[in-house]
Short mmCIF file of C-alpha atoms in Angstrom, two decimals:
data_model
loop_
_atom_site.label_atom_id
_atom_site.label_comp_id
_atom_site.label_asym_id
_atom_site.label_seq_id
_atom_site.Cartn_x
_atom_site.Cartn_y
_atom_site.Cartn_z
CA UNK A 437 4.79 -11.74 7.36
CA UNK A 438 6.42 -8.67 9.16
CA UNK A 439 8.22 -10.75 11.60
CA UNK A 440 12.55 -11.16 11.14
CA UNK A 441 13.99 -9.31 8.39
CA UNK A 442 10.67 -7.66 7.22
CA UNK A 443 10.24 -6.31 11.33
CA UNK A 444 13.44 -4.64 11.31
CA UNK A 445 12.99 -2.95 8.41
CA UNK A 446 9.67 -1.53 9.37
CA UNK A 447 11.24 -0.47 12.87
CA UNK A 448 13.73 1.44 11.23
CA UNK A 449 11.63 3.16 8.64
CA UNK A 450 9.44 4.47 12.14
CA UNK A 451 12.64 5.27 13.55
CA UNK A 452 13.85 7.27 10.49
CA UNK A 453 10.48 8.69 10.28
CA UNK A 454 9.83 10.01 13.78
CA UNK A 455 13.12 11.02 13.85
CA UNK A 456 12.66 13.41 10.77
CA UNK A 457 9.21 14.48 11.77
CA UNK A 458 10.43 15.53 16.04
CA UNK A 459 7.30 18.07 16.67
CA UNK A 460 4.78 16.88 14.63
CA UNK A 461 1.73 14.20 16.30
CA UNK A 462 1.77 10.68 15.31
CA UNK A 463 -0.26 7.35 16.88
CA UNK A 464 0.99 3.78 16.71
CA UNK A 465 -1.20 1.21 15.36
CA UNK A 466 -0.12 -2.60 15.68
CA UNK A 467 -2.51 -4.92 13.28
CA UNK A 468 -2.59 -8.24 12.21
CA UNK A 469 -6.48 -9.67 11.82
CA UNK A 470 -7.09 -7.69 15.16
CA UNK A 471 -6.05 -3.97 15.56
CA UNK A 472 -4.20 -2.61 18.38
CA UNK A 473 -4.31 1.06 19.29
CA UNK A 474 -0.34 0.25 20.61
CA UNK A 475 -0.10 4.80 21.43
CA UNK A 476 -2.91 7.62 21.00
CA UNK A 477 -1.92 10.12 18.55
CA UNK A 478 0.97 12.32 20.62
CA UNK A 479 3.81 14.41 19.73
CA UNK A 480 6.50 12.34 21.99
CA UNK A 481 7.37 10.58 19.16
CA UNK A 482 10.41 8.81 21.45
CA UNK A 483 8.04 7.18 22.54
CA UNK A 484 6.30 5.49 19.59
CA UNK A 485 10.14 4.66 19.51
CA UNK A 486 10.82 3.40 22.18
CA UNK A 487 7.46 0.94 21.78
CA UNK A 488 9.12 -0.72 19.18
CA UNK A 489 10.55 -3.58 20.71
CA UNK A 490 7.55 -4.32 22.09
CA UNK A 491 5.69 -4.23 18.84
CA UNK A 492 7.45 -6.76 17.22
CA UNK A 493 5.22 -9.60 15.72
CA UNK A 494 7.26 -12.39 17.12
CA UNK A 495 5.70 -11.46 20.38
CA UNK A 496 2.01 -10.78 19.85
CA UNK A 497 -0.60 -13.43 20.15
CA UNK A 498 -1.99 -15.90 17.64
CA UNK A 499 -4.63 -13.53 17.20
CA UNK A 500 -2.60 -11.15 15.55
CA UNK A 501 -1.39 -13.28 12.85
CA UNK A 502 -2.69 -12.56 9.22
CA UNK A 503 -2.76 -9.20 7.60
CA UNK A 504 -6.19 -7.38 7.31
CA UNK A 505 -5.18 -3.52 5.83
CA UNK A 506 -8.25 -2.87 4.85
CA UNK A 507 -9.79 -3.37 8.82
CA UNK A 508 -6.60 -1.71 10.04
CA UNK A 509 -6.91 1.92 8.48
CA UNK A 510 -10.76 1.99 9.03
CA UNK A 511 -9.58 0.87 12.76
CA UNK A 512 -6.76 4.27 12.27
CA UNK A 513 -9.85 6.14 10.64
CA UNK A 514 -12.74 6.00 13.39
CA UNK A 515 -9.80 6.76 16.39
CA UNK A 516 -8.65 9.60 14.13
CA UNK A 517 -12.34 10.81 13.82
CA UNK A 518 -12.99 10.51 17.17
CA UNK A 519 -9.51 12.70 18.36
CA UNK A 520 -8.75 15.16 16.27
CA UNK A 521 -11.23 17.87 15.59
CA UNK A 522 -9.42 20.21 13.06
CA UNK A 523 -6.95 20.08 10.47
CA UNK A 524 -5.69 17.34 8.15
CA UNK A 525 -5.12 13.90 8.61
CA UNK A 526 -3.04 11.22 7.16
CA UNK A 527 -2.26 7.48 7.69
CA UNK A 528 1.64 6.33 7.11
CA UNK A 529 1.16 2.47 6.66
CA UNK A 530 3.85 0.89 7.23
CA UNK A 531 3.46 -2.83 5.87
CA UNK A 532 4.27 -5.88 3.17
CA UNK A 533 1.32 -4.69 1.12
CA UNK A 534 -0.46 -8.62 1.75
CA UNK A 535 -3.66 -8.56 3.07
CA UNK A 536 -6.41 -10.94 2.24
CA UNK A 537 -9.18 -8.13 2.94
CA UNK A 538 -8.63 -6.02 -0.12
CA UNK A 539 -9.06 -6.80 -4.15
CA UNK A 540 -12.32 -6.93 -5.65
CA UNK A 541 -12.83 -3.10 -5.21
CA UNK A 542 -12.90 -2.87 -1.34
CA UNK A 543 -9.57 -0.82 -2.04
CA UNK A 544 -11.93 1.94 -3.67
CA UNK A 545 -14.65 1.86 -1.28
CA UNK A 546 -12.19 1.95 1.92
CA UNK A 547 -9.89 4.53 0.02
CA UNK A 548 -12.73 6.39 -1.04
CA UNK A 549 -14.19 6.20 2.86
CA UNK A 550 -10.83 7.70 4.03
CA UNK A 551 -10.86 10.30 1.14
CA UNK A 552 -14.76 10.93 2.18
CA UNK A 553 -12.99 11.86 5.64
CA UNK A 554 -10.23 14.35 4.84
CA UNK A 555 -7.80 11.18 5.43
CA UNK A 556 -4.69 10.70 2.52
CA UNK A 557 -2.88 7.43 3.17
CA UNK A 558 0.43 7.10 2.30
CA UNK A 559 2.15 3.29 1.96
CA UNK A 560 5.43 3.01 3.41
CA UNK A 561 6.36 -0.77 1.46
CA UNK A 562 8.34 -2.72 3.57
CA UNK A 563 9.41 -5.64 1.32
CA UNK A 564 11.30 -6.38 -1.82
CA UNK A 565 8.71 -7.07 -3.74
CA UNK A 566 6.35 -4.88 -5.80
CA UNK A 567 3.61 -3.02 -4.09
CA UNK A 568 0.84 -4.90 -4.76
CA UNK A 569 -1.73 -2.94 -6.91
CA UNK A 570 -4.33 -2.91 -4.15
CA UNK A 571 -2.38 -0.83 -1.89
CA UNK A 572 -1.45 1.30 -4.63
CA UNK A 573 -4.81 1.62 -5.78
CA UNK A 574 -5.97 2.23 -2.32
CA UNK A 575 -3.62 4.93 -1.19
CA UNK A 576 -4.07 6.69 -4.76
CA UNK A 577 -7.77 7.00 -4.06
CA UNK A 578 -6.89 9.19 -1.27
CA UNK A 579 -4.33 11.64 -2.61
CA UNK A 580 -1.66 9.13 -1.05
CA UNK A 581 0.82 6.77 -2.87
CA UNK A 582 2.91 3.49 -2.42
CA UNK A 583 6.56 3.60 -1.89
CA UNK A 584 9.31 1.35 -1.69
CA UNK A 585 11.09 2.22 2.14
CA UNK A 586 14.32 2.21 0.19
CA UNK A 587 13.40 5.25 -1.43
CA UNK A 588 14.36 7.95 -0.33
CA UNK A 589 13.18 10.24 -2.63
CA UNK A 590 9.35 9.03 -1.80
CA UNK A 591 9.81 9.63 1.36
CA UNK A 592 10.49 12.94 0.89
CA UNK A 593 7.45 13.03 -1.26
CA UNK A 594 5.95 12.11 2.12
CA UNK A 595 7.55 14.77 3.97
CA UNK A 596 6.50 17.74 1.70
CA UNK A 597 2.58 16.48 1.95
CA UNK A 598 3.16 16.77 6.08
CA UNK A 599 4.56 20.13 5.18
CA UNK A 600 1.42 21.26 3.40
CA UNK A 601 -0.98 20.24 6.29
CA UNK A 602 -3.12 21.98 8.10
CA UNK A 603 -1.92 20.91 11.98
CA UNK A 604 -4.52 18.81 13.93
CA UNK A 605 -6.16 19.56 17.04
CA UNK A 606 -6.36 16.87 19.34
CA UNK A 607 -7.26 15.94 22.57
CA UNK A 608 -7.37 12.65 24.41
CA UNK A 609 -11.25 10.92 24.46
CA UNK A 610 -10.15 8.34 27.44
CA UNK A 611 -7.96 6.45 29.24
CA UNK A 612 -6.21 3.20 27.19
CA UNK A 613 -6.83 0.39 29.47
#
């Protein structure tokens, strides 16, 4: 569902993102069914750019297909966990909002697990639909919200909760393969 039209925009919304947030530490997760720690969390954030074109969905394996958010930020919660020792923490998801693992309250149990974890999740809704109340209600359960990418004033919503943090410290745990 992210490939085409729906790819670009998400590329650009990491673009514009990275681009406003040069000195701050980000990580690139690629997810589908299957997660893919794509860059540990870093503060070269040209790079997370420049692994863009490489991201795109038209390119990944069958395996990747489908959209499992729920699996994906648990995925972004244990590497988080396991790198950075201090400070806050928040997910950007950058996404459709579809994903056949949430409903029936595993939004509140994952979004409370993340909240449980000093994680706030913040959807970045790539699509012009509605956000689909799961993804709302997730990211709400966290301190987080749902925004359209188109709006600009959410995102600077976004940008004053990074303000407010507490910066991380991080250190690699191994070697990506």
């Amino acid at each position: 569902s992210m490939s085409g039209r729906n790819y670009q925009l998400a590329s650009k919304a990491v673009e514009d993102f990275t681009r406003a947030r040069e000195g701050d530490a980000f990580g690139l997760t690629l997810f589908g069914v299957a997660q893919i720690r794509w860059l540990p969390l870093t503060k070269d954030l040209q790079a997370i750019r420049n692994a863009l074109p490489f991201a795109n969905p038209d390119y990944m394996p069958s395996h990747m297909g489908g959209t499992a958010i729920g699996a994906a930020v648990q995925f972004c919660k244990r590497n988080m966990l396991a790198e950075a020792t201090q400070g806050d923490k928040l997910i950007v998801l950058v996404s459709d909002g579809m994903s056949f693992d949430l409903g029936n309250g595993e939004e509140t149990e994952i979004g409370n697990e993340l909240k449980d974890a000093g994680i706030v999740l913040y959807h970045i809704h790539i699509d012009e639909s509605d956000v689909p109340a799961p993804i709302v209600e997730l990211a709400q359960t966290t301190g987080g919200d749902a925004f359209a990418a188109t709006d600009a004033a959410s995102m600077s919503a976004i940008f004053r909760h990074i303000d407010r943090m507490k910066p991380a410290r991080f250190a690699p745990v191994g070697t990506v393969p």
